[in-house]
Amino acid sequence: MERDLAQFTQAIDNVKHQIKRTPADNVINIDQLLNTELKMIHHKHVDENLEDHPRLQEMRSKLWQVKHPGETEPSMVNDGEDIDEDLVMSQAPVNTKCPITLQELTDPVRNKLCGHNYERKAILQHIAGGKGRRKCPVAGCGNAKPVEKSDLEDNTTLKHTIERRSRQTSSRSHQRK
């Protein structure tokens, strides 16, 4: 009720401004102008409410889980501003486990086509076992092209991240003793 009243008040204010800008000799259909404004305001608020709908949020969460198995889902809190989802997703913790072995990566390579990381030995065995027909082993990966050795590149950035985490973890365990 309050939202409807606020929308109606906003529509009246918008129509008043339109009337003030219209030359005095023009005939204005105020009813039509007000109805048009109300429809525009209502449509805008319907779209805003859709973003907060629990079903849409649930669908986004499930899509995230399919595309990023084993990773923590980022918070998608919307404080009224548009969220750049790519930016939010880039803030997610770095996954340092191989999707094939499910072990911590030690010699990570990155697939240039889809961006997924694997343990070098595991992905090379995966490729060899499929005689050139093996696709990315990450569930839900959109890359339809088979993975080839030439598609892989060393991921030194990820390797340094893993090494840094390992040093931090070992220094914490020494401090506790």
Short mmCIF file of N, CA and C in Angstrom, two decimals:
data_model
loop_
_atom_site.label_atom_id
_atom_site.label_comp_id
_atom_site.label_asym_id
_atom_site.label_seq_id
_atom_site.Cartn_x
_atom_site.Cartn_y
_atom_site.Cartn_z
N MET A 1 0.82 -1.19 0.00
CA MET A 1 0.00 0.00 0.00
C MET A 1 0.87 1.26 0.00
N GLU A 2 1.88 1.26 0.90
CA GLU A 2 2.77 2.42 0.97
C GLU A 2 3.56 2.58 -0.32
N ARG A 3 3.99 1.45 -0.90
CA ARG A 3 4.74 1.51 -2.14
C ARG A 3 3.87 2.06 -3.26
N ASP A 4 2.61 1.63 -3.32
CA ASP A 4 1.69 2.13 -4.35
C ASP A 4 1.48 3.63 -4.20
N LEU A 5 1.32 4.08 -2.96
CA LEU A 5 1.14 5.51 -2.71
C LEU A 5 2.39 6.30 -3.12
N ALA A 6 3.55 5.77 -2.79
CA ALA A 6 4.80 6.44 -3.16
C ALA A 6 4.96 6.50 -4.68
N GLN A 7 4.59 5.41 -5.36
CA GLN A 7 4.66 5.39 -6.83
C GLN A 7 3.70 6.41 -7.43
N PHE A 8 2.50 6.50 -6.87
CA PHE A 8 1.50 7.44 -7.37
C PHE A 8 1.99 8.88 -7.17
N THR A 9 2.54 9.15 -6.00
CA THR A 9 3.06 10.49 -5.71
C THR A 9 4.20 10.85 -6.66
N GLN A 10 5.07 9.90 -6.90
CA GLN A 10 6.19 10.13 -7.84
C GLN A 10 5.65 10.40 -9.24
N ALA A 11 4.64 9.65 -9.67
CA ALA A 11 4.05 9.84 -10.99
C ALA A 11 3.43 11.23 -11.10
N ILE A 12 2.74 11.67 -10.07
CA ILE A 12 2.14 13.01 -10.08
C ILE A 12 3.22 14.08 -10.19
N ASP A 13 4.30 13.92 -9.42
CA ASP A 13 5.41 14.89 -9.50
C ASP A 13 6.02 14.93 -10.90
N ASN A 14 6.20 13.76 -11.51
CA ASN A 14 6.76 13.70 -12.87
C ASN A 14 5.83 14.38 -13.87
N VAL A 15 4.52 14.16 -13.73
CA VAL A 15 3.55 14.79 -14.64
C VAL A 15 3.55 16.30 -14.45
N LYS A 16 3.64 16.76 -13.20
CA LYS A 16 3.72 18.21 -12.94
C LYS A 16 4.90 18.83 -13.66
N HIS A 17 6.05 18.17 -13.60
CA HIS A 17 7.24 18.69 -14.27
C HIS A 17 7.06 18.71 -15.79
N GLN A 18 6.40 17.69 -16.31
CA GLN A 18 6.14 17.65 -17.76
C GLN A 18 5.21 18.78 -18.18
N ILE A 19 4.20 19.02 -17.37
CA ILE A 19 3.23 20.09 -17.68
C ILE A 19 3.92 21.46 -17.66
N LYS A 20 4.81 21.67 -16.68
CA LYS A 20 5.53 22.94 -16.59
C LYS A 20 6.41 23.18 -17.82
N ARG A 21 6.94 22.11 -18.43
CA ARG A 21 7.82 22.25 -19.59
C ARG A 21 7.05 22.36 -20.91
N THR A 22 5.76 22.10 -20.86
CA THR A 22 4.95 22.13 -22.08
C THR A 22 4.46 23.56 -22.32
N PRO A 23 4.54 24.03 -23.57
CA PRO A 23 4.03 25.38 -23.88
C PRO A 23 2.55 25.50 -23.52
N ALA A 24 2.14 26.69 -23.10
CA ALA A 24 0.78 26.93 -22.60
C ALA A 24 -0.30 26.70 -23.65
N ASP A 25 0.03 26.86 -24.91
CA ASP A 25 -0.99 26.69 -25.95
C ASP A 25 -1.21 25.23 -26.35
N ASN A 26 -0.41 24.28 -25.83
CA ASN A 26 -0.60 22.85 -26.14
C ASN A 26 -1.69 22.25 -25.26
N VAL A 27 -2.50 21.37 -25.83
CA VAL A 27 -3.53 20.67 -25.08
C VAL A 27 -2.89 19.41 -24.49
N ILE A 28 -3.11 19.21 -23.20
CA ILE A 28 -2.49 18.08 -22.49
C ILE A 28 -3.59 17.18 -21.95
N ASN A 29 -3.44 15.87 -22.19
CA ASN A 29 -4.34 14.88 -21.62
C ASN A 29 -3.68 14.38 -20.34
N ILE A 30 -4.06 14.96 -19.23
CA ILE A 30 -3.42 14.66 -17.95
C ILE A 30 -3.65 13.21 -17.55
N ASP A 31 -4.85 12.67 -17.78
CA ASP A 31 -5.13 11.28 -17.43
C ASP A 31 -4.18 10.33 -18.16
N GLN A 32 -4.01 10.56 -19.45
CA GLN A 32 -3.13 9.71 -20.26
C GLN A 32 -1.68 9.84 -19.78
N LEU A 33 -1.25 11.06 -19.52
CA LEU A 33 0.12 11.30 -19.04
C LEU A 33 0.36 10.59 -17.71
N LEU A 34 -0.60 10.70 -16.80
CA LEU A 34 -0.47 10.08 -15.48
C LEU A 34 -0.44 8.55 -15.60
N ASN A 35 -1.34 7.99 -16.42
CA ASN A 35 -1.35 6.54 -16.61
C ASN A 35 -0.04 6.04 -17.20
N THR A 36 0.52 6.77 -18.15
CA THR A 36 1.80 6.39 -18.77
C THR A 36 2.90 6.41 -17.72
N GLU A 37 2.94 7.46 -16.90
CA GLU A 37 3.95 7.57 -15.83
C GLU A 37 3.82 6.43 -14.84
N LEU A 38 2.58 6.13 -14.42
CA LEU A 38 2.36 5.04 -13.47
C LEU A 38 2.84 3.70 -14.02
N LYS A 39 2.58 3.45 -15.29
CA LYS A 39 3.02 2.20 -15.91
C LYS A 39 4.54 2.12 -15.94
N MET A 40 5.19 3.23 -16.29
CA MET A 40 6.66 3.24 -16.33
C MET A 40 7.26 3.00 -14.94
N ILE A 41 6.71 3.66 -13.95
CA ILE A 41 7.22 3.50 -12.58
C ILE A 41 6.97 2.09 -12.08
N HIS A 42 5.77 1.57 -12.33
CA HIS A 42 5.44 0.21 -11.90
C HIS A 42 6.37 -0.80 -12.56
N HIS A 43 6.60 -0.65 -13.88
CA HIS A 43 7.47 -1.57 -14.61
C HIS A 43 8.89 -1.54 -14.04
N LYS A 44 9.38 -0.36 -13.70
CA LYS A 44 10.72 -0.22 -13.13
C LYS A 44 10.80 -0.97 -11.80
N HIS A 45 9.79 -0.83 -10.96
CA HIS A 45 9.81 -1.47 -9.65
C HIS A 45 9.64 -2.99 -9.76
N VAL A 46 8.91 -3.46 -10.75
CA VAL A 46 8.76 -4.90 -10.95
C VAL A 46 10.13 -5.50 -11.27
N ASP A 47 10.90 -4.83 -12.15
CA ASP A 47 12.24 -5.31 -12.49
C ASP A 47 13.15 -5.32 -11.27
N GLU A 48 13.08 -4.28 -10.43
CA GLU A 48 13.91 -4.22 -9.23
C GLU A 48 13.55 -5.36 -8.28
N ASN A 49 12.27 -5.63 -8.10
CA ASN A 49 11.83 -6.68 -7.20
C ASN A 49 12.25 -8.06 -7.72
N LEU A 50 12.33 -8.22 -9.02
CA LEU A 50 12.72 -9.50 -9.61
C LEU A 50 14.12 -9.89 -9.18
N GLU A 51 15.02 -8.92 -9.08
CA GLU A 51 16.40 -9.20 -8.66
C GLU A 51 16.45 -9.78 -7.25
N ASP A 52 15.50 -9.42 -6.39
CA ASP A 52 15.48 -9.90 -5.02
C ASP A 52 14.65 -11.17 -4.84
N HIS A 53 14.06 -11.67 -5.92
CA HIS A 53 13.19 -12.84 -5.82
C HIS A 53 14.00 -14.06 -5.37
N PRO A 54 13.51 -14.79 -4.37
CA PRO A 54 14.25 -15.95 -3.84
C PRO A 54 14.54 -17.02 -4.90
N ARG A 55 13.62 -17.24 -5.82
CA ARG A 55 13.85 -18.26 -6.87
C ARG A 55 15.01 -17.87 -7.78
N LEU A 56 15.09 -16.59 -8.12
CA LEU A 56 16.19 -16.12 -8.97
C LEU A 56 17.52 -16.25 -8.22
N GLN A 57 17.52 -15.91 -6.94
CA GLN A 57 18.74 -16.04 -6.15
C GLN A 57 19.15 -17.50 -6.01
N GLU A 58 18.16 -18.39 -5.84
CA GLU A 58 18.45 -19.82 -5.74
C GLU A 58 19.03 -20.35 -7.04
N MET A 59 18.47 -19.91 -8.18
CA MET A 59 18.98 -20.34 -9.48
C MET A 59 20.43 -19.88 -9.67
N ARG A 60 20.71 -18.63 -9.32
CA ARG A 60 22.08 -18.11 -9.44
C ARG A 60 23.05 -18.91 -8.57
N SER A 61 22.60 -19.25 -7.37
CA SER A 61 23.44 -20.03 -6.47
C SER A 61 23.74 -21.41 -7.05
N LYS A 62 22.74 -22.06 -7.61
CA LYS A 62 22.94 -23.39 -8.20
C LYS A 62 23.85 -23.31 -9.42
N LEU A 63 23.69 -22.28 -10.24
CA LEU A 63 24.58 -22.10 -11.39
C LEU A 63 26.02 -21.91 -10.94
N TRP A 64 26.22 -21.13 -9.88
CA TRP A 64 27.56 -20.91 -9.35
C TRP A 64 28.17 -22.25 -8.94
N GLN A 65 27.40 -23.07 -8.23
CA GLN A 65 27.90 -24.35 -7.73
C GLN A 65 28.28 -25.28 -8.87
N VAL A 66 27.52 -25.24 -9.98
CA VAL A 66 27.83 -26.08 -11.13
C VAL A 66 29.10 -25.59 -11.83
N LYS A 67 29.22 -24.28 -12.00
CA LYS A 67 30.36 -23.71 -12.71
C LYS A 67 31.64 -23.69 -11.87
N HIS A 68 31.51 -23.69 -10.55
CA HIS A 68 32.67 -23.56 -9.66
C HIS A 68 32.61 -24.62 -8.56
N PRO A 69 32.70 -25.89 -8.90
CA PRO A 69 32.59 -26.94 -7.88
C PRO A 69 33.71 -26.83 -6.85
N GLY A 70 33.34 -26.96 -5.60
CA GLY A 70 34.32 -26.94 -4.53
C GLY A 70 34.73 -25.55 -4.08
N GLU A 71 34.26 -24.50 -4.76
CA GLU A 71 34.63 -23.14 -4.38
C GLU A 71 33.54 -22.51 -3.54
N THR A 72 33.93 -21.57 -2.71
CA THR A 72 32.97 -20.85 -1.87
C THR A 72 32.25 -19.81 -2.72
N GLU A 73 30.94 -19.80 -2.62
CA GLU A 73 30.15 -18.85 -3.39
C GLU A 73 30.30 -17.45 -2.82
N PRO A 74 30.55 -16.44 -3.69
CA PRO A 74 30.68 -15.08 -3.17
C PRO A 74 29.33 -14.54 -2.73
N SER A 75 29.36 -13.57 -1.84
CA SER A 75 28.14 -12.92 -1.39
C SER A 75 27.60 -12.06 -2.51
N MET A 76 26.32 -12.15 -2.78
CA MET A 76 25.70 -11.36 -3.85
C MET A 76 24.76 -10.34 -3.23
N VAL A 77 25.19 -9.68 -2.17
CA VAL A 77 24.35 -8.68 -1.51
C VAL A 77 24.19 -7.48 -2.43
N ASN A 78 22.94 -7.07 -2.66
CA ASN A 78 22.67 -5.93 -3.52
C ASN A 78 22.15 -4.80 -2.65
N ASP A 79 22.95 -3.76 -2.53
CA ASP A 79 22.55 -2.62 -1.69
C ASP A 79 21.90 -1.52 -2.51
N GLY A 80 21.25 -1.90 -3.59
CA GLY A 80 20.57 -0.91 -4.42
C GLY A 80 21.39 -0.51 -5.62
N GLU A 81 22.66 -0.78 -5.61
CA GLU A 81 23.50 -0.46 -6.76
C GLU A 81 23.59 -1.67 -7.65
N ASP A 82 23.85 -1.43 -8.94
CA ASP A 82 24.05 -2.55 -9.85
C ASP A 82 25.35 -3.24 -9.47
N ILE A 83 25.33 -4.56 -9.48
CA ILE A 83 26.52 -5.32 -9.13
C ILE A 83 27.15 -5.84 -10.41
N ASP A 84 28.42 -5.64 -10.54
CA ASP A 84 29.15 -6.23 -11.65
C ASP A 84 29.48 -7.65 -11.21
N GLU A 85 28.72 -8.63 -11.72
CA GLU A 85 28.87 -10.00 -11.25
C GLU A 85 30.26 -10.55 -11.53
N ASP A 86 30.88 -10.14 -12.62
CA ASP A 86 32.23 -10.61 -12.90
C ASP A 86 33.19 -10.15 -11.80
N LEU A 87 33.01 -8.92 -11.34
CA LEU A 87 33.87 -8.40 -10.28
C LEU A 87 33.63 -9.17 -8.99
N VAL A 88 32.39 -9.43 -8.66
CA VAL A 88 32.08 -10.16 -7.44
C VAL A 88 32.66 -11.56 -7.51
N MET A 89 32.51 -12.21 -8.66
CA MET A 89 33.02 -13.57 -8.80
C MET A 89 34.54 -13.61 -8.72
N SER A 90 35.20 -12.56 -9.18
CA SER A 90 36.66 -12.57 -9.14
C SER A 90 37.17 -12.45 -7.70
N GLN A 91 36.30 -12.09 -6.77
CA GLN A 91 36.70 -11.96 -5.38
C GLN A 91 36.60 -13.29 -4.64
N ALA A 92 36.14 -14.32 -5.32
CA ALA A 92 36.00 -15.63 -4.69
C ALA A 92 37.38 -16.20 -4.38
N PRO A 93 37.48 -17.04 -3.36
CA PRO A 93 38.77 -17.65 -3.05
C PRO A 93 39.29 -18.46 -4.23
N VAL A 94 40.60 -18.51 -4.37
CA VAL A 94 41.22 -19.24 -5.47
C VAL A 94 41.14 -20.73 -5.17
N ASN A 95 40.65 -21.50 -6.13
CA ASN A 95 40.58 -22.95 -5.97
C ASN A 95 41.94 -23.54 -6.31
N THR A 96 42.54 -24.23 -5.36
CA THR A 96 43.87 -24.78 -5.55
C THR A 96 43.86 -26.30 -5.59
N LYS A 97 42.71 -26.88 -5.86
CA LYS A 97 42.60 -28.35 -5.96
C LYS A 97 42.39 -28.74 -7.40
N CYS A 98 43.01 -29.83 -7.79
CA CYS A 98 42.87 -30.35 -9.15
C CYS A 98 41.49 -30.97 -9.30
N PRO A 99 40.75 -30.62 -10.37
CA PRO A 99 39.42 -31.21 -10.55
C PRO A 99 39.46 -32.69 -10.93
N ILE A 100 40.63 -33.19 -11.29
CA ILE A 100 40.77 -34.61 -11.67
C ILE A 100 41.14 -35.44 -10.45
N THR A 101 42.21 -35.04 -9.74
CA THR A 101 42.69 -35.81 -8.60
C THR A 101 42.05 -35.40 -7.28
N LEU A 102 41.47 -34.20 -7.25
CA LEU A 102 40.90 -33.60 -6.04
C LEU A 102 41.95 -33.38 -4.95
N GLN A 103 43.22 -33.36 -5.36
CA GLN A 103 44.34 -33.09 -4.46
C GLN A 103 44.83 -31.67 -4.68
N GLU A 104 45.56 -31.15 -3.71
CA GLU A 104 46.15 -29.82 -3.82
C GLU A 104 47.11 -29.80 -5.02
N LEU A 105 47.02 -28.74 -5.83
CA LEU A 105 47.89 -28.61 -6.99
C LEU A 105 49.33 -28.37 -6.55
N THR A 106 50.28 -28.99 -7.26
CA THR A 106 51.70 -28.73 -7.01
C THR A 106 52.38 -28.23 -8.28
N ASP A 107 51.89 -28.67 -9.44
CA ASP A 107 52.44 -28.24 -10.73
C ASP A 107 51.25 -27.83 -11.62
N PRO A 108 50.64 -26.66 -11.32
CA PRO A 108 49.40 -26.29 -12.01
C PRO A 108 49.63 -25.82 -13.46
N VAL A 109 48.73 -26.27 -14.33
CA VAL A 109 48.67 -25.77 -15.70
C VAL A 109 47.26 -25.25 -15.93
N ARG A 110 47.15 -24.24 -16.79
CA ARG A 110 45.87 -23.59 -17.05
C ARG A 110 45.44 -23.88 -18.48
N ASN A 111 44.17 -24.21 -18.66
CA ASN A 111 43.60 -24.41 -20.00
C ASN A 111 43.32 -23.02 -20.58
N LYS A 112 43.99 -22.67 -21.66
CA LYS A 112 43.84 -21.34 -22.26
C LYS A 112 42.43 -21.13 -22.82
N LEU A 113 41.71 -22.20 -23.12
CA LEU A 113 40.38 -22.06 -23.73
C LEU A 113 39.29 -21.78 -22.70
N CYS A 114 39.38 -22.39 -21.54
CA CYS A 114 38.31 -22.20 -20.54
C CYS A 114 38.80 -21.61 -19.23
N GLY A 115 40.10 -21.60 -19.01
CA GLY A 115 40.64 -20.99 -17.80
C GLY A 115 40.75 -21.92 -16.60
N HIS A 116 40.32 -23.18 -16.74
CA HIS A 116 40.41 -24.11 -15.61
C HIS A 116 41.85 -24.57 -15.40
N ASN A 117 42.17 -24.89 -14.14
CA ASN A 117 43.52 -25.33 -13.77
C ASN A 117 43.50 -26.80 -13.41
N TYR A 118 44.60 -27.48 -13.72
CA TYR A 118 44.74 -28.90 -13.43
C TYR A 118 46.16 -29.18 -12.97
N GLU A 119 46.34 -30.34 -12.35
CA GLU A 119 47.68 -30.84 -12.08
C GLU A 119 48.23 -31.34 -13.41
N ARG A 120 49.46 -30.95 -13.74
CA ARG A 120 50.04 -31.26 -15.06
C ARG A 120 49.94 -32.75 -15.40
N LYS A 121 50.43 -33.63 -14.51
CA LYS A 121 50.44 -35.07 -14.80
C LYS A 121 49.02 -35.59 -15.02
N ALA A 122 48.09 -35.13 -14.21
CA ALA A 122 46.71 -35.63 -14.28
C ALA A 122 46.05 -35.26 -15.61
N ILE A 123 46.22 -34.02 -16.05
CA ILE A 123 45.56 -33.61 -17.30
C ILE A 123 46.22 -34.26 -18.50
N LEU A 124 47.54 -34.45 -18.44
CA LEU A 124 48.22 -35.12 -19.56
C LEU A 124 47.77 -36.58 -19.67
N GLN A 125 47.57 -37.24 -18.53
CA GLN A 125 47.04 -38.61 -18.55
C GLN A 125 45.60 -38.61 -19.07
N HIS A 126 44.84 -37.62 -18.69
CA HIS A 126 43.45 -37.48 -19.14
C HIS A 126 43.41 -37.34 -20.67
N ILE A 127 44.28 -36.49 -21.20
CA ILE A 127 44.34 -36.27 -22.65
C ILE A 127 44.77 -37.54 -23.37
N ALA A 128 45.81 -38.19 -22.84
CA ALA A 128 46.35 -39.39 -23.48
C ALA A 128 45.32 -40.53 -23.48
N GLY A 129 44.53 -40.62 -22.43
CA GLY A 129 43.54 -41.69 -22.34
C GLY A 129 42.37 -41.53 -23.31
N GLY A 130 42.19 -40.35 -23.85
CA GLY A 130 41.06 -40.13 -24.73
C GLY A 130 41.42 -40.05 -26.20
N LYS A 131 42.69 -40.23 -26.51
CA LYS A 131 43.17 -40.18 -27.90
C LYS A 131 42.70 -38.92 -28.62
N GLY A 132 42.85 -37.77 -27.93
CA GLY A 132 42.52 -36.49 -28.55
C GLY A 132 41.06 -36.09 -28.50
N ARG A 133 40.25 -36.85 -27.77
CA ARG A 133 38.81 -36.54 -27.73
C ARG A 133 38.33 -36.14 -26.34
N ARG A 134 39.23 -35.95 -25.41
CA ARG A 134 38.83 -35.63 -24.04
C ARG A 134 38.58 -34.13 -23.87
N LYS A 135 37.45 -33.82 -23.28
CA LYS A 135 37.10 -32.42 -23.01
C LYS A 135 37.52 -32.05 -21.60
N CYS A 136 37.36 -30.78 -21.26
CA CYS A 136 37.69 -30.31 -19.92
C CYS A 136 36.93 -31.15 -18.90
N PRO A 137 37.63 -31.67 -17.89
CA PRO A 137 36.98 -32.54 -16.90
C PRO A 137 36.14 -31.80 -15.85
N VAL A 138 36.10 -30.47 -15.90
CA VAL A 138 35.32 -29.72 -14.92
C VAL A 138 33.84 -29.77 -15.31
N ALA A 139 33.02 -30.23 -14.40
CA ALA A 139 31.58 -30.35 -14.66
C ALA A 139 30.99 -28.98 -15.00
N GLY A 140 30.21 -28.94 -16.07
CA GLY A 140 29.55 -27.70 -16.46
C GLY A 140 30.40 -26.75 -17.27
N CYS A 141 31.61 -27.16 -17.63
CA CYS A 141 32.49 -26.28 -18.41
C CYS A 141 31.87 -26.05 -19.78
N GLY A 142 31.86 -24.80 -20.21
CA GLY A 142 31.25 -24.44 -21.49
C GLY A 142 32.15 -24.68 -22.69
N ASN A 143 33.39 -25.10 -22.47
CA ASN A 143 34.31 -25.34 -23.57
C ASN A 143 34.01 -26.70 -24.19
N ALA A 144 33.54 -26.71 -25.43
CA ALA A 144 33.18 -27.96 -26.10
C ALA A 144 34.36 -28.58 -26.85
N LYS A 145 35.44 -27.81 -27.02
CA LYS A 145 36.60 -28.29 -27.78
C LYS A 145 37.41 -29.25 -26.92
N PRO A 146 37.87 -30.36 -27.49
CA PRO A 146 38.71 -31.28 -26.72
C PRO A 146 40.00 -30.59 -26.25
N VAL A 147 40.46 -30.98 -25.07
CA VAL A 147 41.67 -30.40 -24.52
C VAL A 147 42.87 -31.01 -25.24
N GLU A 148 43.78 -30.14 -25.66
CA GLU A 148 45.01 -30.60 -26.29
C GLU A 148 46.18 -30.07 -25.48
N LYS A 149 47.31 -30.73 -25.58
CA LYS A 149 48.50 -30.32 -24.84
C LYS A 149 48.86 -28.87 -25.16
N SER A 150 48.65 -28.45 -26.41
CA SER A 150 48.99 -27.09 -26.83
C SER A 150 48.07 -26.04 -26.19
N ASP A 151 46.93 -26.47 -25.63
CA ASP A 151 46.00 -25.55 -24.96
C ASP A 151 46.42 -25.25 -23.53
N LEU A 152 47.43 -25.97 -23.03
CA LEU A 152 47.84 -25.84 -21.64
C LEU A 152 49.03 -24.90 -21.51
N GLU A 153 49.01 -24.12 -20.43
CA GLU A 153 50.14 -23.24 -20.13
C GLU A 153 50.42 -23.30 -18.64
N ASP A 154 51.69 -23.12 -18.28
CA ASP A 154 52.05 -23.09 -16.87
C ASP A 154 51.30 -21.96 -16.19
N ASN A 155 50.80 -22.23 -15.00
CA ASN A 155 50.13 -21.17 -14.23
C ASN A 155 51.04 -20.82 -13.06
N THR A 156 52.03 -19.99 -13.35
CA THR A 156 53.01 -19.62 -12.32
C THR A 156 52.38 -18.77 -11.22
N THR A 157 51.39 -17.96 -11.58
CA THR A 157 50.72 -17.13 -10.57
C THR A 157 50.04 -18.01 -9.52
N LEU A 158 49.33 -19.03 -9.99
CA LEU A 158 48.66 -19.95 -9.07
C LEU A 158 49.69 -20.73 -8.26
N LYS A 159 50.77 -21.13 -8.90
CA LYS A 159 51.83 -21.87 -8.19
C LYS A 159 52.39 -21.02 -7.05
N HIS A 160 52.64 -19.73 -7.31
CA HIS A 160 53.15 -18.84 -6.26
C HIS A 160 52.12 -18.67 -5.15
N THR A 161 50.84 -18.58 -5.50
CA THR A 161 49.77 -18.47 -4.50
C THR A 161 49.77 -19.70 -3.60
N ILE A 162 49.88 -20.88 -4.19
CA ILE A 162 49.88 -22.13 -3.42
C ILE A 162 51.10 -22.18 -2.50
N GLU A 163 52.25 -21.80 -3.03
CA GLU A 163 53.47 -21.80 -2.22
C GLU A 163 53.36 -20.82 -1.05
N ARG A 164 52.78 -19.63 -1.31
CA ARG A 164 52.62 -18.63 -0.26
C ARG A 164 51.68 -19.16 0.83
N ARG A 165 50.57 -19.78 0.41
CA ARG A 165 49.63 -20.35 1.39
C ARG A 165 50.32 -21.43 2.22
N SER A 166 51.11 -22.23 1.56
CA SER A 166 51.80 -23.32 2.25
C SER A 166 52.76 -22.75 3.29
N ARG A 167 53.50 -21.71 2.93
CA ARG A 167 54.42 -21.07 3.88
C ARG A 167 53.66 -20.48 5.06
N GLN A 168 52.52 -19.82 4.77
CA GLN A 168 51.72 -19.22 5.83
C GLN A 168 51.17 -20.28 6.77
N THR A 169 50.71 -21.38 6.20
CA THR A 169 50.16 -22.47 7.01
C THR A 169 51.23 -23.09 7.88
N SER A 170 52.41 -23.30 7.31
CA SER A 170 53.48 -23.90 8.10
C SER A 170 53.98 -22.95 9.18
N SER A 171 54.02 -21.65 8.91
CA SER A 171 54.46 -20.69 9.93
C SER A 171 53.44 -20.60 11.05
N ARG A 172 52.16 -20.73 10.74
CA ARG A 172 51.12 -20.72 11.78
C ARG A 172 51.23 -21.95 12.67
N SER A 173 51.49 -23.10 12.03
CA SER A 173 51.59 -24.35 12.83
C SER A 173 52.82 -24.31 13.72
N HIS A 174 53.92 -23.67 13.28
CA HIS A 174 55.11 -23.53 14.13
C HIS A 174 54.85 -22.58 15.29
N GLN A 175 54.04 -21.53 15.05
CA GLN A 175 53.74 -20.57 16.11
C GLN A 175 52.89 -21.19 17.21
N ARG A 176 52.06 -22.15 16.87
CA ARG A 176 51.18 -22.79 17.85
C ARG A 176 51.96 -23.72 18.77
N LYS A 177 53.06 -24.24 18.28
CA LYS A 177 53.83 -25.25 19.08
C LYS A 177 54.60 -24.63 20.18
#
